[in-house]
Amino acid sequence: MDPKSLQSSPILQGIEDLNAWRSTVVEQLHGLSNLTSELGLLPGSVILRLETLAFEIERDSLRLALVGEFSRGKTELINALFFADQGTRLLPSGTGQTTMCPVEIRGAPQGRPGLQLLPIASRAMDVSIEKLKRAGSAWVRLAYDSTQQAHERSAMLKSLTETTCVTIEEARRLGLCPPLNRTPKDRERSICPSCGLGKVLIPRWRHAQLFLPHPILDAGLTILDTPGLNAIGAEPELTFGMLADADAVLFVLGIDTGVTQSDLTIWDQYLRRNKEQPQLVLLNKIDTLWDELRDPFEIEDEISMQVEKTAQRLGIDAERVLPVSGQKALLARIRGDAHLLEKSGLPQLEASIARLLIPARRAVLQERCTALVERVQRDQQQLLQEQDRAIAVQMESIQALKERTSEKVPRLVAQHKAMLASFDQDRQRFEARKADFRAAVDRALLAPLSPDRFDARIGAARSEMLAAWTTAGIVERFRSFFAEAIAHFDTALRGSAEVNAQIAGEYAALQERYRLPSLSTIPYAIMPRRAELLAMAENYERFGMMLEIAVNTQSAVVRKAFLTVAGKVRDFIVETRRDAEGWVDEMMAVMNRQLELYRQKAEEELDALENIAVAMGNIDTRLQQLRANRAALAERSAALEQIANRLHRALQGKSLD
């Protein structure tokens, strides 16, 4: 394998294979959506969900985060893994060139590369980084020209390492210093060698986005380079959002330092808690152990021993700990030295990332698709079977009529007309009750999930939290906030049961009287999301407030941590409310559809009876028509089965031929 060849990278190959798989799945999802629309059996909201899922899968990207303390070589590993084809060190890395803020590296939108920097002063704003990404005026933009000389591009990217001197009061206001009541007496007036008395050195930038035209990035990979422990702890959104949402994490340690206390803090506080997230631990800088005066086997034994000790210290399997040398790997790639590249451990790391990242993301997407596809297929097949049974019963009834004398037909016509008139009266009463149903939905189900209530509670909880002086008090307010949110869910859950019973009770009378299909396929949306909220509450309560709040109870960190968590809970509530509204709409739509189908069938039967009354000879024509209808239903069922099977094969990565 050519060390310089990017095309031979298993990461790029894996992403391209994933993209090909996604394209096939998206195409089949559109096919199922079109067929569902043609059949007209399910509400439009189901078709919208299929199209939305197809759009999300098509736009899906992979997020790989590198986490570790300062000077562990994270940036150099990024250079070696992804940008060695530049022929030089792309991102600033080396002595005195530590990345000072989180950096997102992604493909260039519309082919326009550049660097966007968010000033550190934005920490004083109660606005999340995600929202600031949509506010262009908040960022400093630097142009990136791939035709520039390497040293010119390197000089521009050195902005990522910039710092600035501010007063201790300003740093404290930004949440980057503890408050006075938690500052040791001998450090109340700090002296920074670069800044002078009473000043401290802080990062110039809070966050950075680097957009580059590059095959791996354009294929859909986003790389997150994070600073050390202090920066991670001071930015709750990084902890609760970006790291938690990453598809995979590389935890970078130095083999020369081993697992330090700060490394262990990062692992325990921010990584170990996310057990479902694929993670690898990298022992970087193994080249520091290379010594021409030592036996190579002795060096290998020492590296193996460090791997075992690291795995034991972190409580993980040794297979998840990989020894590498980012600096030597980059050098090998640039020089085309295959032997040095193999010795650096980079090929094994690339293969492990590909095995870790690609299948895990594919499994997540496959699970999302499979659940919806199976439901859409099952519901439509059930409705098609109901229609087929109805036609079979109708054919049997008409065949029996054919064998009777024509004297009985007029009486049957009169009975059928009376039944149809009775059905219309019952349906009108049912329609009149819909206003009551909607009022019950608003009162019992939607009102407890009102975003305005949660906005008011978030404001009150933030004030209560800022008034607290102890860690226990703050944690109690986090627990109280989640307890109130869960109480609202319980109220909504009882309301959903009440609404379901009220609506289903009204429908049950019609169902029993006219033998309508049951509503067993209607989804029950609230209970699973309550379990998600309980898991969210346990997760944040257990891990979110262990370190930083105890150090800095009155700083901006407390407010930002709470606002980040509260914002996620509010978004969760809004999404649940939207799902609940969709659930009610789907229930009403399916009931209306069943009543309409019954009305259509009854009218068809009445027309058939009247035709029979006019001419008994028309019975044979009607039977032939019903047989044709059954054949058409069988064709629709077969088409649905075929597209669903193709989708399942696509999800499993099998050939569609």
XYZ file of C-alpha atoms in Angstrom, residues 65-78 81 224-226 249-255 257-260 263 266-267 271 280-285 310 314 322 324 326 349:
45
model
C -14.188 13.455 18.302
C -10.626 13.423 19.626
C -10.512 14.042 23.373
C -7.578 14.380 25.726
C -5.489 16.683 27.845
C -3.220 19.387 26.437
C -0.054 18.239 24.627
C -1.197 14.666 24.045
C -0.723 14.998 20.269
C -4.397 15.044 19.189
C -3.850 17.600 16.430
C -0.807 15.752 15.076
C -2.856 12.552 14.904
C -5.498 14.415 12.887
C -4.835 10.363 9.777
C -13.896 17.489 16.418
C -10.556 18.432 17.997
C -10.977 19.337 21.674
C -14.510 9.113 20.314
C -10.735 8.712 20.311
C -9.350 9.300 23.822
C -5.700 10.311 23.379
C -3.106 9.679 26.088
C 0.669 10.057 26.077
C 2.665 6.877 26.549
C 2.925 10.256 30.863
C 0.560 7.294 31.201
C -2.887 7.895 32.685
C -2.530 11.074 34.715
C -6.675 12.159 32.045
C -11.792 13.404 31.599
C -12.426 9.670 31.247
C -16.493 9.511 28.455
C -10.928 3.854 21.416
C -8.038 4.810 23.696
C -4.807 5.846 21.944
C -1.389 5.689 23.593
C 0.375 8.325 21.501
C 4.080 9.182 21.201
C -3.783 1.673 30.717
C -9.532 2.778 32.711
C -3.915 1.203 20.568
C 0.575 4.956 17.942
C 1.155 10.539 15.250
C -5.559 2.705 13.981
